[in-house]
PDB file of C-alpha atoms in Angstrom:
ATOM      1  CA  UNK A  28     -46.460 187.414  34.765  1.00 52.00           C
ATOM      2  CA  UNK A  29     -49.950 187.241  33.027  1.00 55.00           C
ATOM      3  CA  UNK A  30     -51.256 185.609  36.579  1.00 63.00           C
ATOM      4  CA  UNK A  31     -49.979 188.481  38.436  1.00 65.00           C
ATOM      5  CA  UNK A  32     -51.063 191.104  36.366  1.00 62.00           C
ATOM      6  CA  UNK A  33     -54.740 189.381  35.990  1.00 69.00           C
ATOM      7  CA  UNK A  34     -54.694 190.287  40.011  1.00 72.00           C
ATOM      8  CA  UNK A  35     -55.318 194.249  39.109  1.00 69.00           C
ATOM      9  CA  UNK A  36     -58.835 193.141  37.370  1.00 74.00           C
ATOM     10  CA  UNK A  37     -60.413 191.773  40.446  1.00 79.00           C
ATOM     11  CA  UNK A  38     -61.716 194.844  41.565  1.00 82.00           C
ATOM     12  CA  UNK A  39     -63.108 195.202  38.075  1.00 82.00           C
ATOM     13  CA  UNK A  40     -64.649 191.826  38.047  1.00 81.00           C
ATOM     14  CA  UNK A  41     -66.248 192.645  41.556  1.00 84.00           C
ATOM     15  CA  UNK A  42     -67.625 196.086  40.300  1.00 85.00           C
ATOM     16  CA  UNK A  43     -69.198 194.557  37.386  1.00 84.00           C
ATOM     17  CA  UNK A  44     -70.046 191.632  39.767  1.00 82.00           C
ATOM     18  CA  UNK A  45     -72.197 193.775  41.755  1.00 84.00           C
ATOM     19  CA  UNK A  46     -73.399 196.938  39.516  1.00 85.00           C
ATOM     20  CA  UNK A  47     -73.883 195.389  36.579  1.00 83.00           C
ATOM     21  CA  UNK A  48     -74.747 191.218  36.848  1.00 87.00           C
ATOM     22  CA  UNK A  49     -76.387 191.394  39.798  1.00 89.00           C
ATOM     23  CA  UNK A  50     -78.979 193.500  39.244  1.00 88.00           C
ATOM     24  CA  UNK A  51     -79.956 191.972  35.398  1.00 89.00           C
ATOM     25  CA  UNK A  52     -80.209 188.658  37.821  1.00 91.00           C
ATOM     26  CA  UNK A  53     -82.834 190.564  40.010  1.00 90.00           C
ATOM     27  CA  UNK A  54     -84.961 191.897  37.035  1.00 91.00           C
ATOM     28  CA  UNK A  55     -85.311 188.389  35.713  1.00 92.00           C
ATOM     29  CA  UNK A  56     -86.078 186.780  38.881  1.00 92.00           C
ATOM     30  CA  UNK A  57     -88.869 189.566  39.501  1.00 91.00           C
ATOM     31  CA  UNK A  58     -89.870 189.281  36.064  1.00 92.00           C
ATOM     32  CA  UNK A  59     -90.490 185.393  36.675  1.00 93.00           C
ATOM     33  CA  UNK A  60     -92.313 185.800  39.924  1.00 90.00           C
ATOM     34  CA  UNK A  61     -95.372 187.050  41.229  1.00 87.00           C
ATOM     35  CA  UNK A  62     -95.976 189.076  44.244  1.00 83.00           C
ATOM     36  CA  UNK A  63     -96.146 186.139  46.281  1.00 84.00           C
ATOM     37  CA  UNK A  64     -93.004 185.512  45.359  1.00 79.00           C
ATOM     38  CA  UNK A  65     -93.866 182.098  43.014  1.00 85.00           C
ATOM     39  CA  UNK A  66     -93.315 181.878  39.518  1.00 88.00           C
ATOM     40  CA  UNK A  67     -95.236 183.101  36.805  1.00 89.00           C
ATOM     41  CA  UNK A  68     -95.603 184.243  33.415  1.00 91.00           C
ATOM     42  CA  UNK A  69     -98.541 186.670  33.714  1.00 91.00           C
ATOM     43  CA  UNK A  70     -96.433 189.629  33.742  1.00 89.00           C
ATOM     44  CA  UNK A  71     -95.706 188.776  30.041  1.00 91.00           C
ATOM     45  CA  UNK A  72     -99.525 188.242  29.347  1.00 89.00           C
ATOM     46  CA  UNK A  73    -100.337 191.464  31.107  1.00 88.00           C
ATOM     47  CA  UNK A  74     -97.675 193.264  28.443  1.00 87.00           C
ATOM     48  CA  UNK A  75     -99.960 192.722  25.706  1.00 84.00           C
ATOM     49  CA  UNK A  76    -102.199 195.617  27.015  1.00 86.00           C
ATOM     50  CA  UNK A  77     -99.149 198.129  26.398  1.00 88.00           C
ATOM     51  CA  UNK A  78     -98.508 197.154  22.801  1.00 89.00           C
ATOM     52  CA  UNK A  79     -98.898 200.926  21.637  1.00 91.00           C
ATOM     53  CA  UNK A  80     -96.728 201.926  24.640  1.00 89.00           C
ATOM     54  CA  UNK A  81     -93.689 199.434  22.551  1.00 90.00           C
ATOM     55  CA  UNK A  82     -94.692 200.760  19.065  1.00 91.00           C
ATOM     56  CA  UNK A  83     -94.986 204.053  19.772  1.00 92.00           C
ATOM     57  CA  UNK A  84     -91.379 203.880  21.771  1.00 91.00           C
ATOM     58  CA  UNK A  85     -89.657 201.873  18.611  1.00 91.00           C
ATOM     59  CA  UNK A  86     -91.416 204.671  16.176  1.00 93.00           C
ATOM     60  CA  UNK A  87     -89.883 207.587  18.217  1.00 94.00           C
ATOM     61  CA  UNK A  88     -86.643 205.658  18.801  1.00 93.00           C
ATOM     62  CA  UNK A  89     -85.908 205.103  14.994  1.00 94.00           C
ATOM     63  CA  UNK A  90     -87.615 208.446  13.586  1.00 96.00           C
ATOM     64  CA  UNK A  91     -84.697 210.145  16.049  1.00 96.00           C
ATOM     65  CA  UNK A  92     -82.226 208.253  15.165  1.00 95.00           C
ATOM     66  CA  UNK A  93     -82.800 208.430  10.954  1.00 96.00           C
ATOM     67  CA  UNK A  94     -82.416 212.252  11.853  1.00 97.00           C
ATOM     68  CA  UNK A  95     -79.533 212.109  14.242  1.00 96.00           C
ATOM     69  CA  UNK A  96     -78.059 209.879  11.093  1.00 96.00           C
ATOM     70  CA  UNK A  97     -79.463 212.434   8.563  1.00 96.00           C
ATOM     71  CA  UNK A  98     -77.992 215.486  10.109  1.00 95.00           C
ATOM     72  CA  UNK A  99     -74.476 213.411  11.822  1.00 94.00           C
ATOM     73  CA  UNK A 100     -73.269 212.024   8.649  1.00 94.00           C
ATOM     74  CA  UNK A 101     -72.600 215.180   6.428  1.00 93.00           C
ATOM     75  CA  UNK A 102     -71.790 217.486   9.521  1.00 94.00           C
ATOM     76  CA  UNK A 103     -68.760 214.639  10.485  1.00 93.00           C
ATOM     77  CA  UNK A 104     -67.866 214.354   6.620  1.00 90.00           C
ATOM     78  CA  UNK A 105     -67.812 217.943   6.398  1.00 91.00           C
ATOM     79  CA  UNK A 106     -65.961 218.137   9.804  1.00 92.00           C
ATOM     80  CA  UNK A 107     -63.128 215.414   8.195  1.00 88.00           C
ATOM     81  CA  UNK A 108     -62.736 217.673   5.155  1.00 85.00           C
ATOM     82  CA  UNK A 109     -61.936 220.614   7.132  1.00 87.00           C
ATOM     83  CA  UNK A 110     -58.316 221.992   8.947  1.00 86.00           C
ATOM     84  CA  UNK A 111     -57.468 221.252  11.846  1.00 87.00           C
ATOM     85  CA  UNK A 112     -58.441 224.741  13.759  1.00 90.00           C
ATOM     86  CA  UNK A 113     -61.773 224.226  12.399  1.00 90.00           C
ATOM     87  CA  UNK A 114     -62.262 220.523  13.815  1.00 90.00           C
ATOM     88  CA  UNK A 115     -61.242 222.089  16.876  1.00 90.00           C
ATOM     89  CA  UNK A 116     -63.692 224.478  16.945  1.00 92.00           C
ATOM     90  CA  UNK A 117     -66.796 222.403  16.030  1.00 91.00           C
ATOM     91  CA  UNK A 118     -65.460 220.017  18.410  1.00 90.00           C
ATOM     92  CA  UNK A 119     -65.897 222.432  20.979  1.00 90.00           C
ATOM     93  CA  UNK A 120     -69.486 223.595  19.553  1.00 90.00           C
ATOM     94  CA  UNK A 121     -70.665 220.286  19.551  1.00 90.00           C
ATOM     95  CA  UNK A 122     -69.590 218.929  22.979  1.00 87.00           C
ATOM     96  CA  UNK A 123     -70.706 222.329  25.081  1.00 86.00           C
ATOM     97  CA  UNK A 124     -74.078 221.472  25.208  1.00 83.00           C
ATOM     98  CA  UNK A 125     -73.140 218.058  26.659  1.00 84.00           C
ATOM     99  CA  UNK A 126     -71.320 219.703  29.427  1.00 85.00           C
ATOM    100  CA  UNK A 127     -74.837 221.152  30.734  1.00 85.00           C
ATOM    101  CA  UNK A 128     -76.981 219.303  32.849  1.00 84.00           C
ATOM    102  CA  UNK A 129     -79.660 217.149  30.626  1.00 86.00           C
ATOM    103  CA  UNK A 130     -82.105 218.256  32.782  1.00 85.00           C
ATOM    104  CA  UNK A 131     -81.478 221.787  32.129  1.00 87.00           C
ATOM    105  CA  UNK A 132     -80.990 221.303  27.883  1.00 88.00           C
ATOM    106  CA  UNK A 133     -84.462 219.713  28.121  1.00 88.00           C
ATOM    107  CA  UNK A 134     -86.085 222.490  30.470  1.00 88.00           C
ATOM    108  CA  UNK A 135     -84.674 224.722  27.916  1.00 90.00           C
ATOM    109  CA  UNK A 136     -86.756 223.343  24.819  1.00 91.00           C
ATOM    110  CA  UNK A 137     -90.138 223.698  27.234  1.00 90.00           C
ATOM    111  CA  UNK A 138     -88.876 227.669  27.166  1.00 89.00           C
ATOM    112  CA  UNK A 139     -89.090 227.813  23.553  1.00 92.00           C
ATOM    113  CA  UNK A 140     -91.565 225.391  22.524  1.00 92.00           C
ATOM    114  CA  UNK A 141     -94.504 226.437  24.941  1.00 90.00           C
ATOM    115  CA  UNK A 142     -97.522 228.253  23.811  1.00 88.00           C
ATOM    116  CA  UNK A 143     -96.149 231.313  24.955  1.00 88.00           C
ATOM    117  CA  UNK A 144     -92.409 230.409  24.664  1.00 87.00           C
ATOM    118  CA  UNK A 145     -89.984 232.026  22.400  1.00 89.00           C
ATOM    119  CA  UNK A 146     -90.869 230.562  19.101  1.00 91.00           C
ATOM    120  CA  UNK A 147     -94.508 231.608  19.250  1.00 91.00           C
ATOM    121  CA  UNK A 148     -93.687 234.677  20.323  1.00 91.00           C
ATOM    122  CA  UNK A 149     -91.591 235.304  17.216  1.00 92.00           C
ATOM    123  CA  UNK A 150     -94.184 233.490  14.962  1.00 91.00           C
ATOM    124  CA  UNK A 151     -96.775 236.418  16.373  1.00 90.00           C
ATOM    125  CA  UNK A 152     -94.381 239.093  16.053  1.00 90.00           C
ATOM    126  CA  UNK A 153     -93.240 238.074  11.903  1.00 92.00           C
ATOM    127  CA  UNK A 154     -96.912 237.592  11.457  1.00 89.00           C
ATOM    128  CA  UNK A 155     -96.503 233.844  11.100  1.00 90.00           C
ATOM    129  CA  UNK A 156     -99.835 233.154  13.011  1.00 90.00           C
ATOM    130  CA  UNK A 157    -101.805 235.374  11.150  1.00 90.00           C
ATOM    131  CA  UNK A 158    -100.790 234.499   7.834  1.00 89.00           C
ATOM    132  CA  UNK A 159    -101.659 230.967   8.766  1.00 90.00           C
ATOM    133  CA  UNK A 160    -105.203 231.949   9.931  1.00 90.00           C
ATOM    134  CA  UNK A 161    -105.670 233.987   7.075  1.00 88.00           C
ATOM    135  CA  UNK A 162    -104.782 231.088   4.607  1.00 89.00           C
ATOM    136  CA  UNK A 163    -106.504 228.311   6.534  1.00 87.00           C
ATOM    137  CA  UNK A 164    -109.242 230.220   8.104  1.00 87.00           C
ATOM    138  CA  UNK A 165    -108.349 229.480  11.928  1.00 85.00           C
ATOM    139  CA  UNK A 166    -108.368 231.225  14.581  1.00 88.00           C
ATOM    140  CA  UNK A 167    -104.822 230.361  16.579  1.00 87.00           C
ATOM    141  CA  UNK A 168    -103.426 232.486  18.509  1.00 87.00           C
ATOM    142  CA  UNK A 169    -100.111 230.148  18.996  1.00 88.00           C
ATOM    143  CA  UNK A 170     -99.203 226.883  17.313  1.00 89.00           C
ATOM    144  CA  UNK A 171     -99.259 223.951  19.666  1.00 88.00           C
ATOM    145  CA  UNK A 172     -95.965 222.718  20.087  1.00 88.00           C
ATOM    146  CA  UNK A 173     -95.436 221.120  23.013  1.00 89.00           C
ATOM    147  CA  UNK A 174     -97.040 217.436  24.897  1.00 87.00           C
ATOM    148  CA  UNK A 175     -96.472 216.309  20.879  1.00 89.00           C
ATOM    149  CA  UNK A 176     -94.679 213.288  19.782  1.00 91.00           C
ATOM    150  CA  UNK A 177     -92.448 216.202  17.308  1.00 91.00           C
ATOM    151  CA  UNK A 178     -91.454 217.558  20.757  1.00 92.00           C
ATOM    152  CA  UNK A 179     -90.314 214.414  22.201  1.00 93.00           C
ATOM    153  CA  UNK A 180     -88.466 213.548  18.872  1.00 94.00           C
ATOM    154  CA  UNK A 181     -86.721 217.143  18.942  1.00 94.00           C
ATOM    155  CA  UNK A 182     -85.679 216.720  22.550  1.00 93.00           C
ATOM    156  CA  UNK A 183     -84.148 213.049  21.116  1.00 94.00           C
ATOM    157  CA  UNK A 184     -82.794 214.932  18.514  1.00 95.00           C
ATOM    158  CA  UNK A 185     -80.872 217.628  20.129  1.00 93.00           C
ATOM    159  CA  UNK A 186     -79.604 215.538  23.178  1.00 92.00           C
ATOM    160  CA  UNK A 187     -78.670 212.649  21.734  1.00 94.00           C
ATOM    161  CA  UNK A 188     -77.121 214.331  18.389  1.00 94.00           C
ATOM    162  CA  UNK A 189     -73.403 214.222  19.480  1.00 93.00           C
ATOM    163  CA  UNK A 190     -73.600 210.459  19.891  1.00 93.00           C
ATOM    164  CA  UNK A 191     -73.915 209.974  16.409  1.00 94.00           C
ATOM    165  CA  UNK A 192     -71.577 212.725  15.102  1.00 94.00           C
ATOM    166  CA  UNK A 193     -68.508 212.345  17.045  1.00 93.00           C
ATOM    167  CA  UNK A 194     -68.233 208.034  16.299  1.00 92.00           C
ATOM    168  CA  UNK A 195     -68.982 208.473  12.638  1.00 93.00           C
ATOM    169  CA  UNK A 196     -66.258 211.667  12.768  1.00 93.00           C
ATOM    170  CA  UNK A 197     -63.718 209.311  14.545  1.00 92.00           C
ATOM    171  CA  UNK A 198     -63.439 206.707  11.892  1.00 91.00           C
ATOM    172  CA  UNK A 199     -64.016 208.942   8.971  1.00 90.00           C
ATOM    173  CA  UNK A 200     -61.075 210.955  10.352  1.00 90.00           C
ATOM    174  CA  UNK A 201     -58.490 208.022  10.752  1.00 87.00           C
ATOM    175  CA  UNK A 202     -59.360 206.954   6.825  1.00 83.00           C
ATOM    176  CA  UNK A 203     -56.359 206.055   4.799  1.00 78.00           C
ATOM    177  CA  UNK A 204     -55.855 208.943   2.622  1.00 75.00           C
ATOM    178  CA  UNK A 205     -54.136 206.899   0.095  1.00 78.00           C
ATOM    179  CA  UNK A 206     -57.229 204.902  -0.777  1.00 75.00           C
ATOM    180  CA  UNK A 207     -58.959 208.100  -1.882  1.00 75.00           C
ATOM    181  CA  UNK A 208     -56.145 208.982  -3.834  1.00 75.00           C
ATOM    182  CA  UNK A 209     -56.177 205.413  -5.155  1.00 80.00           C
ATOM    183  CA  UNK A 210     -59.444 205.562  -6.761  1.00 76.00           C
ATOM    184  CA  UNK A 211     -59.172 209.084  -7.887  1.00 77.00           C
ATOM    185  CA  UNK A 212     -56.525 208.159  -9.649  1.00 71.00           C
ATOM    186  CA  UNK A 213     -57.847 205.120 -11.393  1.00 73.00           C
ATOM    187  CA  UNK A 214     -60.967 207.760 -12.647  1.00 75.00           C
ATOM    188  CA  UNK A 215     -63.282 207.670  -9.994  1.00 75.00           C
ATOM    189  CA  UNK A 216     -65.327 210.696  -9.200  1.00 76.00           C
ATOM    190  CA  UNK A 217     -65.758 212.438  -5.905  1.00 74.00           C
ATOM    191  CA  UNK A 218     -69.381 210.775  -5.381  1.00 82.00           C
ATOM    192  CA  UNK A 219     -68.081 207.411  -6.693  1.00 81.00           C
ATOM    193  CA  UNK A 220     -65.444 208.010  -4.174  1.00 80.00           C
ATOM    194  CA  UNK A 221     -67.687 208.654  -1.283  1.00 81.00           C
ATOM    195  CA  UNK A 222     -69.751 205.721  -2.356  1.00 80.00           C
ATOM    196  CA  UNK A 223     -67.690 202.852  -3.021  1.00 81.00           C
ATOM    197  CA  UNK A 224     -64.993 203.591  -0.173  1.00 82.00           C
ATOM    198  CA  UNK A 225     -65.546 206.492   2.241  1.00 82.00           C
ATOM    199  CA  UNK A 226     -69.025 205.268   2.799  1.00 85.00           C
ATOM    200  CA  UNK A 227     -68.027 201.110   3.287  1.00 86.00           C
ATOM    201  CA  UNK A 228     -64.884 202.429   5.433  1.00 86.00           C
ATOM    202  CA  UNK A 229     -67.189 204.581   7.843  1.00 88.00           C
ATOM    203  CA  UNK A 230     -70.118 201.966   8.487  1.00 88.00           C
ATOM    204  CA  UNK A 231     -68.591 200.843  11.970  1.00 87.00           C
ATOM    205  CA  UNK A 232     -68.552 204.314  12.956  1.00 89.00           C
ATOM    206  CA  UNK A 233     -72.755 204.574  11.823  1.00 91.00           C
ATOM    207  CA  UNK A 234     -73.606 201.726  13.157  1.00 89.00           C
ATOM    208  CA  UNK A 235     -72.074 202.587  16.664  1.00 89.00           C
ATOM    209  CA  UNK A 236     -73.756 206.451  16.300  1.00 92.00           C
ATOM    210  CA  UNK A 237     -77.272 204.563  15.597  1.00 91.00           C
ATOM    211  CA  UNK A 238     -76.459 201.982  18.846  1.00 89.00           C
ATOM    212  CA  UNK A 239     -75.646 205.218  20.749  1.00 90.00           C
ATOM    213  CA  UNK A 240     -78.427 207.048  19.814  1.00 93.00           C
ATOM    214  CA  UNK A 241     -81.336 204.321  19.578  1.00 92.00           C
ATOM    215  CA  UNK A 242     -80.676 202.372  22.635  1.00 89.00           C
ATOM    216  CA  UNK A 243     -81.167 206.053  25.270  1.00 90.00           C
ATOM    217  CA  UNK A 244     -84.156 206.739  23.246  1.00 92.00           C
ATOM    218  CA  UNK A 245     -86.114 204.146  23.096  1.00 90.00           C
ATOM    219  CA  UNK A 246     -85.558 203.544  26.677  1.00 86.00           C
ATOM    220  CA  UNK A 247     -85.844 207.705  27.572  1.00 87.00           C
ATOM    221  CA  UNK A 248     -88.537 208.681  30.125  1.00 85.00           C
ATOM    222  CA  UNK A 249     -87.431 212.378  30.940  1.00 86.00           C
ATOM    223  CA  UNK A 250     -87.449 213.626  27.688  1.00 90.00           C
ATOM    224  CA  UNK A 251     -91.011 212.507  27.417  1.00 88.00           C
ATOM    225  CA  UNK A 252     -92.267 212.951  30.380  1.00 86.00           C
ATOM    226  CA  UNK A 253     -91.230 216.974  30.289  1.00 88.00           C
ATOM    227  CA  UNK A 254     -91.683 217.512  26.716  1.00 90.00           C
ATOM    228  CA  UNK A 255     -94.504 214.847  25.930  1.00 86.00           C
ATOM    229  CA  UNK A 256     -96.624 216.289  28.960  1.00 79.00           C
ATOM    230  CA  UNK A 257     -97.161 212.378  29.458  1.00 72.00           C
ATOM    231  CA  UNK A 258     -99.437 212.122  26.853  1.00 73.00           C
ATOM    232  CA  UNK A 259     -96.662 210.396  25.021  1.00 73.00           C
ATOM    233  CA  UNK A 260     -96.179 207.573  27.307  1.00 83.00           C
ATOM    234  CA  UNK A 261     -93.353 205.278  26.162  1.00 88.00           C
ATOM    235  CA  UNK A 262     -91.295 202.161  27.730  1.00 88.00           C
ATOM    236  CA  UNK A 263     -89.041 204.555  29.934  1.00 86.00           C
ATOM    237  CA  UNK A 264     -92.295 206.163  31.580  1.00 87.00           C
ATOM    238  CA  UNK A 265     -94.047 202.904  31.745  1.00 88.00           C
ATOM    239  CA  UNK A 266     -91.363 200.945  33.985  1.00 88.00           C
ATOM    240  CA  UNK A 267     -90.908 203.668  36.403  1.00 86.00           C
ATOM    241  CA  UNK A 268     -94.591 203.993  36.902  1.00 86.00           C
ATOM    242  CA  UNK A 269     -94.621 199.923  37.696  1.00 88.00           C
ATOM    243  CA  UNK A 270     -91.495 200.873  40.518  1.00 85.00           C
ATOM    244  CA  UNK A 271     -92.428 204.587  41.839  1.00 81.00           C
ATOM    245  CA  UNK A 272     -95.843 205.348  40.405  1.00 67.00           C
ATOM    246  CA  UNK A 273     -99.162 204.987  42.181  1.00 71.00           C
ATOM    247  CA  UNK A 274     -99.899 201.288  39.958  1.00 74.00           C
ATOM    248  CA  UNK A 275     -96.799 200.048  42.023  1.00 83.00           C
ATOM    249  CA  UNK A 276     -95.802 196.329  40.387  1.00 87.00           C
ATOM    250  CA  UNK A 277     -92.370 196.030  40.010  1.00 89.00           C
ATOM    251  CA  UNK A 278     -92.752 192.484  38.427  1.00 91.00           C
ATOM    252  CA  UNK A 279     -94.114 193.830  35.593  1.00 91.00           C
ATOM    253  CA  UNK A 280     -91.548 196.074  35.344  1.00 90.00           C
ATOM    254  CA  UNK A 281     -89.172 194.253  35.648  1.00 92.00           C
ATOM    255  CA  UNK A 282     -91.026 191.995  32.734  1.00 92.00           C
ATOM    256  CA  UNK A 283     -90.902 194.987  30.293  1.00 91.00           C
ATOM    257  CA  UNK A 284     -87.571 195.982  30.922  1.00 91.00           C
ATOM    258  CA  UNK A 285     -86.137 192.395  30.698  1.00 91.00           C
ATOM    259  CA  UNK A 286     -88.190 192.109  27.161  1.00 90.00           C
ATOM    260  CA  UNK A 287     -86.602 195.861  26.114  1.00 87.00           C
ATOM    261  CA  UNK A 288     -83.664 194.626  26.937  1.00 88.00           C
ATOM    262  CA  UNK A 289     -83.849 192.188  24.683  1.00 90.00           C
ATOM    263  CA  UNK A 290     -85.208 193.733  21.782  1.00 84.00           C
ATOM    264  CA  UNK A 291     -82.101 196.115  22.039  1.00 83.00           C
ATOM    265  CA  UNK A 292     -79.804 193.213  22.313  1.00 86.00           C
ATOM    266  CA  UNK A 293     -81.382 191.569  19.209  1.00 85.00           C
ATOM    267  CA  UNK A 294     -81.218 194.910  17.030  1.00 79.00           C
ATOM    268  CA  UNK A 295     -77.461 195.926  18.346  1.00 78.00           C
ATOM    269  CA  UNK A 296     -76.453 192.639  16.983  1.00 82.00           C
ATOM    270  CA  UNK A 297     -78.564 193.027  13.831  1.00 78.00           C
ATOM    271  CA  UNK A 298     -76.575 196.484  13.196  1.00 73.00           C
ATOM    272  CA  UNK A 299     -73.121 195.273  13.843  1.00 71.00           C
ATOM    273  CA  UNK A 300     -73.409 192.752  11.048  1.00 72.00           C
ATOM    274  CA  UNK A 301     -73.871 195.476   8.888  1.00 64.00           C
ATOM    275  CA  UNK A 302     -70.595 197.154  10.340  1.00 58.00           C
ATOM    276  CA  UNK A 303     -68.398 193.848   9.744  1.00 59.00           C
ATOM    277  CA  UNK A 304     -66.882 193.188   6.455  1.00 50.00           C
ATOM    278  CA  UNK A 305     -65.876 196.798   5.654  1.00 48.00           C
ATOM    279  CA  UNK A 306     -63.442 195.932   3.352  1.00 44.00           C
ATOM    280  CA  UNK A 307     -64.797 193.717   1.372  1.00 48.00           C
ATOM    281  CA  UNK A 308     -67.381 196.523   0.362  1.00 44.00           C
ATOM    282  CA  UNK A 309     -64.538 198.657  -0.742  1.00 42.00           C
ATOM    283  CA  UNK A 310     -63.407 195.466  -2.867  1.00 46.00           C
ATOM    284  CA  UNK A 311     -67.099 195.122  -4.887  1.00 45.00           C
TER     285      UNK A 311
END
């Protein structure tokens, strides 16, 4: 029965075959050979000259994600704590925006943070500006908001928020009521609650938000690219412009994103050992 069942997968196996195995085997080959086709390892050498480009990436990736973590973690608690209307109803809040096109969320943030976008123009019209000038002795006439590294880290922020509320929401939802109880009962107080079991019982649901929320941004180019101006070049902008740009080398490319890949491999793994073993940090 098993055999004839394991039939149904094939066209699984051949999907993943094709869409998802195949092409990782293509970016290492490329990122092994040079444009002669030989091997090589200079595409790793030349990656040294785009250190900052990897730093500045990581830096953005994790400041977004802390945030995401900062803002996800009471808004699902809160969420959990609520009635069942009310879940429904953030629910819907928080997944509307998701139904727009990215594209179109991001486009929206250039409306509002551009020199004459919506912000300024209510910083101007509550005096903002001028109170800042008049403190600092400057003569703005907008605050610079946009092609900053802030920018790209909002943009992170706001698209990539959901991804870390609705895992951590999931498992803090599904928590076994009776534990609380448990240890309220036995004199714990509500924060020694929170910290020695709703906290332990809802890592696997953090530690997925932060994998769904660092891995897009380190590896984001649109967000950057439309809200960085490209002055904020990181490792999503860098290995398009080795495919489609003008310095056309896909070997490199393929290099960095085989070395990305990588690094996001290594810290996934790193963050699901903090996930395992749950209960035996409800036990300590």
């Amino acid at each position: 029965m098993k055999n004839k069942l394991s039939r149904f997968a094939v066209p699984y196996e051949v999907w993943m075959a094709i869409f998802v195995v195949a092409p990782i085997v293509i970016m290492v080959v490329y990122a092994f050979s040079s444009a002669d086709g030989g091997f090589t390892m200079d595409n790793f050498v030349q990656m040294g000259g785009y250190t900052e480009v990897f730093l500045r990436s990581f830096k953005l990736a994790v400041i977004a994600t802390v945030i995401c973590l900062l803002i996800g973690y009471p808004v699902s608690y809160l969420m959990s704590r609520e009635g069942a209307s009310f879940q429904r109803t953030a629910m819907v809040l928080i997944m509307l925006p998701m139904w727009m096109n990215f594209l179109l969320r991001t486009y929206s943030w250039m409306t509002i943070l551009e020199n004459n976008g919506l912000l300024n123009q209510l910083f101007q019209k509550i005096g903002l500006i001028s109170l800042y000038n008049h403190i600092f002795g400057t003569n703005l006439e907008y605050f610079s908001m946009m092609n900053t590294q802030g920018a790209v880290v909002l943009g992170m922020v706001y698209n990539y928020l959901p991804f870390m509320i609705l895992p951590i929401y999931s498992v803090i939802i599904k928590l076994d009521h009776s534990l609380l109880e448990a240890a309220r009962d036995l004199g714990a107080g509500s924060l020694t609650v929170f910290r020695r079991v709703i906290l332990p019982l809802s890592l696997p649901g953090v530690v997925s938000g932060i994998t769904m929320v660092f891995v897009p941004s380190v590896s984001t180019f649109a967000i950057s690219r439309m809200l960085g101006g490209g002055t904020e070049l990181l490792l999503g902008d860098l290995i398009e412009r080795q495919f489609l740009g003008g310095a056309y080398n896909p070997q490199l490319g393929a290099a960095i994103s085989l070395v990305m890949m990588i690094i996001v491999l290594v810290c996934m793994l790193v963050m699901n050992r903090f996930g395992e073993g749950e209960e035996q940090a409800v036990k300590l």
